[in-house]
PDB file of C-alpha atoms in Angstrom:
ATOM      1  CA  MET I   1     -14.500  10.188 -30.463  1.00 75.00           C
ATOM      2  CA  LYS I   2     -13.376   6.961 -29.552  1.00 76.00           C
ATOM      3  CA  GLN I   3      -9.673   7.817 -29.718  1.00 79.00           C
ATOM      4  CA  TYR I   4     -10.315  11.190 -27.589  1.00 79.00           C
ATOM      5  CA  LEU I   5     -12.374   9.139 -24.865  1.00 84.00           C
ATOM      6  CA  SER I   6      -9.264   6.486 -24.997  1.00 87.00           C
ATOM      7  CA  ASP I   7      -6.584   9.150 -24.613  1.00 81.00           C
ATOM      8  CA  PHE I   8      -8.214  10.978 -21.894  1.00 83.00           C
ATOM      9  CA  SER I   9      -9.036   7.673 -19.522  1.00 88.00           C
ATOM     10  CA  LYS I  10      -5.039   7.503 -19.768  1.00 87.00           C
ATOM     11  CA  LEU I  11      -4.714  10.851 -18.930  1.00 87.00           C
ATOM     12  CA  ILE I  12      -6.451  11.143 -15.788  1.00 88.00           C
ATOM     13  CA  LYS I  13      -5.880   7.288 -15.011  1.00 88.00           C
ATOM     14  CA  PHE I  14      -9.128   6.424 -15.083  1.00 86.00           C
ATOM     15  CA  ARG I  15      -9.176   2.830 -12.819  1.00 87.00           C
ATOM     16  CA  LEU I  16      -6.854   4.731 -10.244  1.00 85.00           C
ATOM     17  CA  SER I  17      -9.490   7.864 -10.047  1.00 88.00           C
ATOM     18  CA  PHE I  18     -12.518   5.172  -9.807  1.00 89.00           C
ATOM     19  CA  THR I  19     -10.498   3.287  -6.936  1.00 89.00           C
ATOM     20  CA  VAL I  20     -10.123   6.799  -5.037  1.00 89.00           C
ATOM     21  CA  VAL I  21     -13.791   7.780  -5.384  1.00 92.00           C
ATOM     22  CA  PHE I  22     -14.713   4.413  -4.193  1.00 92.00           C
ATOM     23  CA  SER I  23     -12.525   4.760  -0.746  1.00 92.00           C
ATOM     24  CA  ALA I  24     -13.943   8.311  -0.516  1.00 93.00           C
ATOM     25  CA  SER I  25     -17.671   7.571  -0.897  1.00 93.00           C
ATOM     26  CA  ILE I  26     -17.359   4.495   1.029  1.00 91.00           C
ATOM     27  CA  SER I  27     -15.897   6.435   4.352  1.00 91.00           C
ATOM     28  CA  PHE I  28     -18.702   9.435   3.386  1.00 93.00           C
ATOM     29  CA  LEU I  29     -21.658   6.479   3.998  1.00 90.00           C
ATOM     30  CA  ILE I  30     -20.169   5.502   6.995  1.00 88.00           C
ATOM     31  CA  GLY I  31     -20.279   9.130   8.329  1.00 86.00           C
ATOM     32  CA  GLN I  32     -23.436   9.639   6.754  1.00 87.00           C
ATOM     33  CA  LYS I  33     -24.782   6.729   8.770  1.00 84.00           C
ATOM     34  CA  MET I  34     -23.473   8.092  12.242  1.00 80.00           C
ATOM     35  CA  GLN I  35     -25.327  11.384  11.309  1.00 77.00           C
ATOM     36  CA  VAL I  36     -28.687   9.362  10.701  1.00 76.00           C
ATOM     37  CA  GLY I  37     -27.900   7.501  13.764  1.00 72.00           C
ATOM     38  CA  ARG I  38     -27.681  10.693  16.398  1.00 73.00           C
ATOM     39  CA  GLY I  39     -30.311  12.190  14.771  1.00 72.00           C
ATOM     40  CA  TYR I  40     -28.661  15.109  12.748  1.00 70.00           C
ATOM     41  CA  ILE I  41     -30.297  14.245   9.525  1.00 74.00           C
ATOM     42  CA  PRO I  42     -33.343  11.970   8.693  1.00 79.00           C
ATOM     43  CA  SER I  43     -31.475  10.061   5.816  1.00 82.00           C
ATOM     44  CA  ILE I  44     -28.358  10.041   3.921  1.00 85.00           C
ATOM     45  CA  ASP I  45     -27.898  12.994   1.811  1.00 88.00           C
ATOM     46  CA  TRP I  46     -27.583  11.185  -1.630  1.00 92.00           C
ATOM     47  CA  GLY I  47     -26.791  15.107  -3.067  1.00 92.00           C
ATOM     48  CA  ASN I  48     -23.710  15.341  -1.222  1.00 92.00           C
ATOM     49  CA  TRP I  49     -22.820  11.897  -2.008  1.00 94.00           C
ATOM     50  CA  LEU I  50     -22.999  12.969  -5.863  1.00 95.00           C
ATOM     51  CA  ILE I  51     -20.912  16.042  -4.830  1.00 95.00           C
ATOM     52  CA  LEU I  52     -17.986  14.045  -3.165  1.00 95.00           C
ATOM     53  CA  ILE I  53     -17.910  11.420  -6.363  1.00 95.00           C
ATOM     54  CA  ALA I  54     -17.405  14.364  -8.761  1.00 95.00           C
ATOM     55  CA  GLY I  55     -15.384  16.372  -6.647  1.00 95.00           C
ATOM     56  CA  GLY I  56     -13.037  13.722  -5.648  1.00 94.00           C
ATOM     57  CA  PHE I  57     -12.991  11.893  -9.425  1.00 94.00           C
ATOM     58  CA  LEU I  58     -12.038  15.730 -10.702  1.00 95.00           C
ATOM     59  CA  VAL I  59      -9.419  16.159  -8.432  1.00 94.00           C
ATOM     60  CA  THR I  60      -7.684  13.062  -8.573  1.00 93.00           C
ATOM     61  CA  ALA I  61      -8.236  13.298 -12.527  1.00 93.00           C
ATOM     62  CA  ALA I  62      -6.344  16.793 -12.047  1.00 94.00           C
ATOM     63  CA  ALA I  63      -3.556  15.165  -9.837  1.00 93.00           C
ATOM     64  CA  ASN I  64      -2.811  12.513 -12.643  1.00 93.00           C
ATOM     65  CA  CYS I  65      -2.662  15.327 -15.226  1.00 94.00           C
ATOM     66  CA  PHE I  66      -0.171  17.211 -13.814  1.00 94.00           C
ATOM     67  CA  ASN I  67       1.881  13.649 -12.825  1.00 93.00           C
ATOM     68  CA  GLU I  68       1.729  13.350 -16.510  1.00 92.00           C
ATOM     69  CA  ILE I  69       2.763  16.890 -17.503  1.00 93.00           C
ATOM     70  CA  ILE I  70       5.960  16.773 -15.422  1.00 92.00           C
ATOM     71  CA  GLU I  71       6.812  12.679 -16.394  1.00 91.00           C
ATOM     72  CA  LYS I  72       5.775  13.459 -20.094  1.00 90.00           C
ATOM     73  CA  ASP I  73       9.522  13.023 -21.325  1.00 90.00           C
ATOM     74  CA  LEU I  74       9.984   9.994 -18.814  1.00 89.00           C
ATOM     75  CA  ASP I  75       6.613   8.244 -19.886  1.00 89.00           C
ATOM     76  CA  LYS I  76       8.040   7.756 -23.644  1.00 90.00           C
ATOM     77  CA  LEU I  77      10.911   5.757 -22.169  1.00 89.00           C
ATOM     78  CA  MET I  78       8.757   3.022 -20.746  1.00 90.00           C
ATOM     79  CA  SER I  79       6.431   0.656 -22.398  1.00 89.00           C
ATOM     80  CA  ARG I  80       3.878   0.951 -19.769  1.00 88.00           C
ATOM     81  CA  THR I  81       3.269   4.505 -20.481  1.00 88.00           C
ATOM     82  CA  LYS I  82       4.597   5.467 -23.682  1.00 89.00           C
ATOM     83  CA  ASP I  83       1.022   5.466 -25.133  1.00 90.00           C
ATOM     84  CA  ARG I  84      -0.242   7.856 -22.772  1.00 91.00           C
ATOM     85  CA  PRO I  85      -1.475  10.816 -24.858  1.00 90.00           C
ATOM     86  CA  MET I  86       1.069  13.428 -24.366  1.00 91.00           C
ATOM     87  CA  PRO I  87       3.769  11.236 -24.840  1.00 90.00           C
ATOM     88  CA  ALA I  88       2.765   9.790 -28.063  1.00 88.00           C
ATOM     89  CA  GLY I  89       2.193  13.281 -29.009  1.00 88.00           C
ATOM     90  CA  ARG I  90      -1.776  12.953 -29.498  1.00 90.00           C
ATOM     91  CA  MET I  91      -1.920  16.078 -26.856  1.00 90.00           C
ATOM     92  CA  THR I  92       0.361  18.870 -25.970  1.00 91.00           C
ATOM     93  CA  THR I  93       1.420  19.793 -22.403  1.00 92.00           C
ATOM     94  CA  GLY I  94      -0.521  22.969 -22.882  1.00 92.00           C
ATOM     95  CA  GLN I  95      -3.751  21.019 -23.720  1.00 92.00           C
ATOM     96  CA  GLY I  96      -2.911  19.050 -20.504  1.00 91.00           C
ATOM     97  CA  LEU I  97      -2.288  21.827 -18.252  1.00 93.00           C
ATOM     98  CA  ILE I  98      -5.598  23.301 -19.246  1.00 94.00           C
ATOM     99  CA  LEU I  99      -7.513  20.541 -18.545  1.00 94.00           C
ATOM    100  CA  GLY I 100      -5.647  19.947 -15.440  1.00 93.00           C
ATOM    101  CA  VAL I 101      -6.124  23.516 -13.835  1.00 95.00           C
ATOM    102  CA  PHE I 102     -10.009  22.885 -14.678  1.00 95.00           C
ATOM    103  CA  MET I 103     -10.573  20.095 -13.165  1.00 95.00           C
ATOM    104  CA  ALA I 104      -8.527  20.890 -10.071  1.00 94.00           C
ATOM    105  CA  PHE I 105     -10.447  24.013  -9.511  1.00 95.00           C
ATOM    106  CA  LEU I 106     -13.665  22.712 -10.341  1.00 95.00           C
ATOM    107  CA  GLY I 107     -13.172  19.513  -8.129  1.00 94.00           C
ATOM    108  CA  THR I 108     -11.920  21.403  -5.235  1.00 94.00           C
ATOM    109  CA  TRP I 109     -14.991  24.174  -5.523  1.00 95.00           C
ATOM    110  CA  LEU I 110     -17.186  21.177  -5.633  1.00 94.00           C
ATOM    111  CA  LEU I 111     -15.382  19.844  -2.248  1.00 93.00           C
ATOM    112  CA  GLY I 112     -15.302  22.908  -0.708  1.00 90.00           C
ATOM    113  CA  LYS I 113     -19.069  23.022  -0.945  1.00 90.00           C
ATOM    114  CA  LEU I 114     -19.325  20.282   1.266  1.00 89.00           C
ATOM    115  CA  ASN I 115     -17.056  22.059   4.141  1.00 86.00           C
ATOM    116  CA  LEU I 116     -13.685  23.899   4.333  1.00 84.00           C
ATOM    117  CA  GLU I 117     -11.409  20.693   5.417  1.00 84.00           C
ATOM    118  CA  THR I 118     -12.699  19.046   2.759  1.00 89.00           C
ATOM    119  CA  GLY I 119     -11.722  21.689   0.206  1.00 89.00           C
ATOM    120  CA  LEU I 120      -8.257  22.344   1.742  1.00 90.00           C
ATOM    121  CA  LEU I 121      -7.601  18.402   2.120  1.00 91.00           C
ATOM    122  CA  SER I 122      -7.830  18.160  -1.694  1.00 90.00           C
ATOM    123  CA  VAL I 123      -5.800  20.898  -2.739  1.00 91.00           C
ATOM    124  CA  PHE I 124      -2.988  19.312  -0.396  1.00 93.00           C
ATOM    125  CA  SER I 125      -3.746  16.120  -1.899  1.00 92.00           C
ATOM    126  CA  ILE I 126      -2.857  17.446  -5.163  1.00 90.00           C
ATOM    127  CA  LEU I 127       0.364  19.066  -4.281  1.00 91.00           C
ATOM    128  CA  LEU I 128       1.782  16.612  -2.723  1.00 92.00           C
ATOM    129  CA  TYR I 129       1.145  13.716  -5.244  1.00 92.00           C
ATOM    130  CA  ALA I 130       1.865  16.054  -8.094  1.00 88.00           C
ATOM    131  CA  PHE I 131       4.802  17.982  -7.156  1.00 90.00           C
ATOM    132  CA  ALA I 132       6.437  15.982  -4.000  1.00 91.00           C
ATOM    133  CA  TYR I 133       5.628  12.343  -4.639  1.00 92.00           C
ATOM    134  CA  THR I 134       6.289  12.639  -8.581  1.00 89.00           C
ATOM    135  CA  PRO I 135       9.712  14.173  -8.444  1.00 90.00           C
ATOM    136  CA  LEU I 136      11.204  12.397  -5.761  1.00 91.00           C
ATOM    137  CA  LYS I 137      10.256   8.988  -7.533  1.00 91.00           C
ATOM    138  CA  ARG I 138      13.601   9.586  -9.349  1.00 89.00           C
ATOM    139  CA  LYS I 139      15.562  10.566  -6.559  1.00 89.00           C
ATOM    140  CA  SER I 140      14.792   8.152  -3.389  1.00 89.00           C
ATOM    141  CA  PRO I 141      12.519   4.992  -2.025  1.00 88.00           C
ATOM    142  CA  ILE I 142      11.305   7.523   0.231  1.00 92.00           C
ATOM    143  CA  ALA I 143       8.990   8.548  -2.650  1.00 91.00           C
ATOM    144  CA  VAL I 144       6.719   5.445  -1.498  1.00 93.00           C
ATOM    145  CA  PHE I 145       5.742   6.859   1.915  1.00 94.00           C
ATOM    146  CA  VAL I 146       5.292  10.382   0.352  1.00 93.00           C
ATOM    147  CA  GLY I 147       2.942   8.845  -2.135  1.00 93.00           C
ATOM    148  CA  ALA I 148       1.370   6.850   0.212  1.00 94.00           C
ATOM    149  CA  ILE I 149       0.009   9.787   2.186  1.00 94.00           C
ATOM    150  CA  PRO I 150      -2.062  11.536  -0.557  1.00 93.00           C
ATOM    151  CA  GLY I 151      -3.021   7.882  -1.683  1.00 92.00           C
ATOM    152  CA  ALA I 152      -4.590   7.645   1.758  1.00 93.00           C
ATOM    153  CA  LEU I 153      -6.405  10.905   2.274  1.00 93.00           C
ATOM    154  CA  PRO I 154      -9.612   9.826   0.146  1.00 93.00           C
ATOM    155  CA  PRO I 155     -11.240   7.848   3.352  1.00 92.00           C
ATOM    156  CA  LEU I 156     -10.325  11.005   5.470  1.00 90.00           C
ATOM    157  CA  ILE I 157     -11.658  13.360   2.890  1.00 92.00           C
ATOM    158  CA  GLY I 158     -14.810  11.486   2.389  1.00 93.00           C
ATOM    159  CA  TYR I 159     -15.197  11.222   5.819  1.00 91.00           C
ATOM    160  CA  LEU I 160     -14.880  14.612   6.586  1.00 88.00           C
ATOM    161  CA  ALA I 161     -17.117  15.204   3.925  1.00 90.00           C
ATOM    162  CA  ALA I 162     -20.032  13.456   5.423  1.00 88.00           C
ATOM    163  CA  PHE I 163     -20.286  16.257   8.392  1.00 82.00           C
ATOM    164  CA  GLY I 164     -20.531  18.895   5.990  1.00 72.00           C
ATOM    165  CA  SER I 165     -23.968  20.043   6.923  1.00 56.00           C
ATOM    166  CA  LEU I 166     -23.458  20.131  10.483  1.00 55.00           C
ATOM    167  CA  LYS I 167     -23.944  22.894  12.892  1.00 51.00           C
ATOM    168  CA  ALA I 168     -20.757  24.697  13.885  1.00 48.00           C
ATOM    169  CA  GLU I 169     -21.586  23.452  17.412  1.00 48.00           C
ATOM    170  CA  GLN I 170     -22.122  20.272  16.860  1.00 52.00           C
ATOM    171  CA  PHE I 171     -18.432  19.712  15.141  1.00 52.00           C
ATOM    172  CA  HIS I 172     -16.809  18.529  18.367  1.00 55.00           C
ATOM    173  CA  GLU I 173     -19.154  15.287  18.347  1.00 58.00           C
ATOM    174  CA  ILE I 174     -17.088  14.083  14.964  1.00 64.00           C
ATOM    175  CA  ASP I 175     -15.468  10.804  15.557  1.00 75.00           C
ATOM    176  CA  TYR I 176     -12.177  12.277  14.167  1.00 77.00           C
ATOM    177  CA  TYR I 177     -10.620   8.502  15.306  1.00 84.00           C
ATOM    178  CA  ILE I 178     -12.745   6.629  12.949  1.00 86.00           C
ATOM    179  CA  ALA I 179     -11.236   9.001   9.995  1.00 86.00           C
ATOM    180  CA  GLY I 180      -7.697   8.296  11.290  1.00 89.00           C
ATOM    181  CA  ILE I 181      -8.301   4.607  11.154  1.00 92.00           C
ATOM    182  CA  LEU I 182      -9.908   4.674   7.913  1.00 91.00           C
ATOM    183  CA  PHE I 183      -6.554   6.627   6.951  1.00 93.00           C
ATOM    184  CA  LEU I 184      -4.322   4.568   8.557  1.00 95.00           C
ATOM    185  CA  ILE I 185      -5.579   1.393   6.714  1.00 95.00           C
ATOM    186  CA  GLN I 186      -5.067   2.593   3.628  1.00 95.00           C
ATOM    187  CA  PHE I 187      -2.013   4.359   4.311  1.00 96.00           C
ATOM    188  CA  VAL I 188      -0.423   1.131   5.782  1.00 97.00           C
ATOM    189  CA  TRP I 189      -2.022  -0.890   2.731  1.00 96.00           C
ATOM    190  CA  GLN I 190      -0.110   1.012   0.282  1.00 95.00           C
ATOM    191  CA  PHE I 191       3.288  -0.038   1.025  1.00 96.00           C
ATOM    192  CA  PRO I 192       3.038  -3.675  -0.321  1.00 97.00           C
ATOM    193  CA  HIS I 193       0.472  -2.580  -3.040  1.00 96.00           C
ATOM    194  CA  PHE I 194       3.681  -0.024  -4.136  1.00 95.00           C
ATOM    195  CA  TRP I 195       6.139  -2.458  -3.441  1.00 96.00           C
ATOM    196  CA  ALA I 196       4.984  -5.314  -5.208  1.00 96.00           C
ATOM    197  CA  ILE I 197       3.947  -3.506  -8.407  1.00 95.00           C
ATOM    198  CA  ALA I 198       7.755  -1.839  -8.225  1.00 94.00           C
ATOM    199  CA  TRP I 199       9.142  -4.902  -8.248  1.00 95.00           C
ATOM    200  CA  VAL I 200       6.718  -6.488 -11.404  1.00 95.00           C
ATOM    201  CA  LEU I 201       7.703  -3.093 -13.147  1.00 94.00           C
ATOM    202  CA  ASP I 202      11.069  -2.764 -11.787  1.00 91.00           C
ATOM    203  CA  ASP I 203      12.908  -3.051 -15.074  1.00 91.00           C
ATOM    204  CA  ASP I 204      10.316  -0.702 -16.990  1.00 90.00           C
ATOM    205  CA  TYR I 205      10.905   1.671 -14.031  1.00 90.00           C
ATOM    206  CA  LYS I 206      14.313   1.640 -14.306  1.00 90.00           C
ATOM    207  CA  LYS I 207      14.565   3.098 -17.992  1.00 90.00           C
ATOM    208  CA  ALA I 208      12.722   6.343 -16.656  1.00 87.00           C
ATOM    209  CA  GLY I 209      15.092   6.025 -13.418  1.00 88.00           C
ATOM    210  CA  PHE I 210      12.379   5.518 -11.040  1.00 88.00           C
ATOM    211  CA  ARG I 211      13.553   4.408  -7.590  1.00 86.00           C
ATOM    212  CA  LEU I 212      10.777   2.660  -5.656  1.00 90.00           C
ATOM    213  CA  LEU I 213      11.877  -0.827  -4.264  1.00 93.00           C
ATOM    214  CA  PRO I 214      13.269  -0.265  -0.844  1.00 93.00           C
ATOM    215  CA  THR I 215      16.794  -1.026  -1.619  1.00 92.00           C
ATOM    216  CA  LYS I 216      16.041   0.136  -5.209  1.00 89.00           C
ATOM    217  CA  LYS I 217      16.570  -3.801  -6.882  1.00 89.00           C
ATOM    218  CA  ARG I 218      14.795  -7.111  -6.548  1.00 94.00           C
ATOM    219  CA  ASP I 219      16.242  -8.704  -3.446  1.00 93.00           C
ATOM    220  CA  LYS I 220      15.641 -10.144  -0.004  1.00 94.00           C
ATOM    221  CA  THR I 221      15.552  -7.279   1.959  1.00 94.00           C
ATOM    222  CA  SER I 222      12.875  -5.639  -0.677  1.00 95.00           C
ATOM    223  CA  ALA I 223      10.766  -8.863  -0.406  1.00 96.00           C
ATOM    224  CA  LEU I 224      11.499  -8.936   3.583  1.00 96.00           C
ATOM    225  CA  LEU I 225       9.953  -5.199   3.801  1.00 96.00           C
ATOM    226  CA  THR I 226       7.079  -5.838   1.501  1.00 97.00           C
ATOM    227  CA  PHE I 227       6.246  -9.148   3.705  1.00 97.00           C
ATOM    228  CA  LEU I 228       6.371  -7.109   7.180  1.00 97.00           C
ATOM    229  CA  SER I 229       4.399  -4.276   5.492  1.00 97.00           C
ATOM    230  CA  THR I 230       1.580  -6.933   4.964  1.00 97.00           C
ATOM    231  CA  LEU I 231       1.822  -8.080   9.064  1.00 97.00           C
ATOM    232  CA  VAL I 232       1.754  -4.570  10.328  1.00 97.00           C
ATOM    233  CA  LEU I 233      -1.447  -4.108   8.062  1.00 97.00           C
ATOM    234  CA  ILE I 234      -2.922  -7.285  10.006  1.00 96.00           C
ATOM    235  CA  PRO I 235      -3.350  -5.540  13.356  1.00 96.00           C
ATOM    236  CA  VAL I 236      -4.076  -2.179  11.814  1.00 96.00           C
ATOM    237  CA  SER I 237      -7.334  -3.454   9.778  1.00 94.00           C
ATOM    238  CA  LEU I 238      -8.702  -5.037  13.621  1.00 94.00           C
ATOM    239  CA  LEU I 239      -8.850  -1.343  14.592  1.00 93.00           C
ATOM    240  CA  PRO I 240     -12.389  -0.566  13.741  1.00 90.00           C
ATOM    241  CA  THR I 241     -13.376  -3.492  15.768  1.00 90.00           C
ATOM    242  CA  ILE I 242     -10.764  -3.003  18.644  1.00 90.00           C
ATOM    243  CA  TYR I 243     -12.339   0.644  18.935  1.00 85.00           C
ATOM    244  CA  GLY I 244     -16.150  -0.595  18.257  1.00 81.00           C
ATOM    245  CA  PHE I 245     -17.271   1.011  15.080  1.00 80.00           C
ATOM    246  CA  GLY I 246     -16.565  -2.484  13.428  1.00 80.00           C
ATOM    247  CA  GLY I 247     -18.088  -5.933  14.389  1.00 80.00           C
ATOM    248  CA  TYR I 248     -16.649  -8.971  14.426  1.00 84.00           C
ATOM    249  CA  TYR I 249     -18.035 -10.077  10.911  1.00 87.00           C
ATOM    250  CA  ILE I 250     -15.223  -7.333   9.609  1.00 89.00           C
ATOM    251  CA  ALA I 251     -12.818  -8.223  12.053  1.00 90.00           C
ATOM    252  CA  GLY I 252     -12.908 -12.072  10.467  1.00 92.00           C
ATOM    253  CA  LEU I 253     -12.994 -10.449   6.857  1.00 92.00           C
ATOM    254  CA  SER I 254      -9.585  -8.245   7.598  1.00 93.00           C
ATOM    255  CA  LEU I 255      -8.006 -11.131   9.373  1.00 94.00           C
ATOM    256  CA  ILE I 256      -8.622 -13.735   6.557  1.00 95.00           C
ATOM    257  CA  ALA I 257      -7.729 -10.992   3.830  1.00 95.00           C
ATOM    258  CA  GLY I 258      -4.679  -9.915   5.677  1.00 96.00           C
ATOM    259  CA  VAL I 259      -3.351 -13.850   6.349  1.00 97.00           C
ATOM    260  CA  ILE I 260      -3.505 -14.363   2.141  1.00 97.00           C
ATOM    261  CA  PHE I 261      -1.824 -10.850   1.874  1.00 97.00           C
ATOM    262  CA  SER I 262       0.639 -11.876   3.873  1.00 97.00           C
ATOM    263  CA  TRP I 263       1.577 -15.402   2.461  1.00 98.00           C
ATOM    264  CA  LEU I 264       1.729 -14.455  -0.770  1.00 97.00           C
ATOM    265  CA  ALA I 265       3.982 -11.566   0.283  1.00 97.00           C
ATOM    266  CA  PHE I 266       5.941 -14.680   2.539  1.00 97.00           C
ATOM    267  CA  LYS I 267       6.307 -17.099  -0.916  1.00 97.00           C
ATOM    268  CA  LEU I 268       7.797 -13.688  -2.231  1.00 96.00           C
ATOM    269  CA  LEU I 269      10.452 -13.496   0.566  1.00 96.00           C
ATOM    270  CA  MET I 270      10.932 -16.953   0.227  1.00 95.00           C
ATOM    271  CA  ASN I 271      11.370 -17.475  -3.685  1.00 94.00           C
ATOM    272  CA  LYS I 272      12.026 -13.727  -4.896  1.00 93.00           C
ATOM    273  CA  GLU I 273       9.872 -15.024  -8.118  1.00 94.00           C
ATOM    274  CA  MET I 274       8.052 -12.544 -10.587  1.00 95.00           C
ATOM    275  CA  THR I 275       5.025 -14.510 -10.335  1.00 95.00           C
ATOM    276  CA  ASP I 276       4.941 -14.295  -6.492  1.00 96.00           C
ATOM    277  CA  ALA I 277       5.197 -10.744  -6.771  1.00 95.00           C
ATOM    278  CA  LYS I 278       2.279 -10.765  -9.238  1.00 96.00           C
ATOM    279  CA  LYS I 279       0.001 -12.403  -6.838  1.00 96.00           C
ATOM    280  CA  VAL I 280       1.277 -10.272  -4.249  1.00 97.00           C
ATOM    281  CA  MET I 281       0.606  -7.112  -6.436  1.00 96.00           C
ATOM    282  CA  PHE I 282      -3.160  -8.823  -7.940  1.00 96.00           C
ATOM    283  CA  CYS I 283      -3.999  -9.717  -3.962  1.00 95.00           C
ATOM    284  CA  SER I 284      -3.184  -6.065  -3.098  1.00 95.00           C
ATOM    285  CA  PHE I 285      -6.070  -4.743  -5.908  1.00 93.00           C
ATOM    286  CA  PHE I 286      -8.483  -7.017  -4.096  1.00 93.00           C
ATOM    287  CA  TYR I 287      -7.599  -6.370  -0.211  1.00 95.00           C
ATOM    288  CA  ILE I 288      -8.626  -2.518   0.123  1.00 92.00           C
ATOM    289  CA  PRO I 289     -12.149  -2.526  -1.867  1.00 91.00           C
ATOM    290  CA  ALA I 290     -12.939  -5.986   0.026  1.00 92.00           C
ATOM    291  CA  VAL I 291     -12.087  -4.409   3.452  1.00 92.00           C
ATOM    292  CA  GLN I 292     -13.532  -1.022   3.135  1.00 89.00           C
ATOM    293  CA  LEU I 293     -17.085  -2.360   1.618  1.00 88.00           C
ATOM    294  CA  GLY I 294     -17.047  -5.035   4.286  1.00 89.00           C
ATOM    295  CA  LEU I 295     -16.521  -2.474   6.818  1.00 86.00           C
ATOM    296  CA  LEU I 296     -19.710  -0.372   5.047  1.00 83.00           C
ATOM    297  CA  LEU I 297     -21.585  -3.200   5.203  1.00 83.00           C
ATOM    298  CA  ASN I 298     -20.810  -4.201   8.641  1.00 79.00           C
ATOM    299  CA  PHE I 299     -21.696  -0.279   9.971  1.00 73.00           C
ATOM    300  CA  ILE I 300     -24.801  -0.306   7.906  1.00 72.00           C
ATOM    301  CA  ALA I 301     -26.241  -3.391   9.407  1.00 67.00           C
ATOM    302  CA  LYS I 302     -25.872  -2.204  12.924  1.00 63.00           C
TER     303      LYS I 302
END
């Protein structure tokens, strides 16, 4: 049983799936708080919140499962992935496919119960991640741009899911620009996040032919683009305050986090050392949940 649970966790990339659900649930709570404030609902619908978590987790797990089926033979070549259940021979691709299809249908059905837009976006996310981003990883660095789109959809999905109980005539009152900003923050963040990981794991990635660094190698241009992407993230992260749904506290938090992120990326640009790339990578792990949680707490406190 312990081995089965370990294999299932690796199959669905549990930590990645958890991060995705976290982003979606934060946006859901922000959207629900808006409905409470406008008197559309008396309180946050925790039942729908649980449906979003379950559906979002299953959809993400399915996309990861399809990704591993497609890359099974490539995963055998890399140290970080060769112990996953399919390349290690503990699970067949047929078993993985059955699990993936089941999770995809169940997750999409659950999200579709919230509203049609949420269900359709979940299907789009699976298709783009598994069947566009995955094959592109061996062809061109443009894969990072493509992968950033499904990677940024969770906050958009979560925000739209929060309005599932609205009557049709009230949908015009949804502040779609908030959903767009939440999407944009996570979209931009993924470039320094992906590129820092690609820098750290480039030797392993090359064994499978993955080309994820901007220039396909650890050089000054790749480091420069990573640094520039962190600079772009600073004004983007201030958009909630500029557009009036985030206060000065979240602006301060985003600014401090962004400056630290950029400083670490600048050191990578100057030194091009592995230790600096690892610092950028680990900073990216903490940046997005810290900013999103800060935004939620700021929003609830209003």
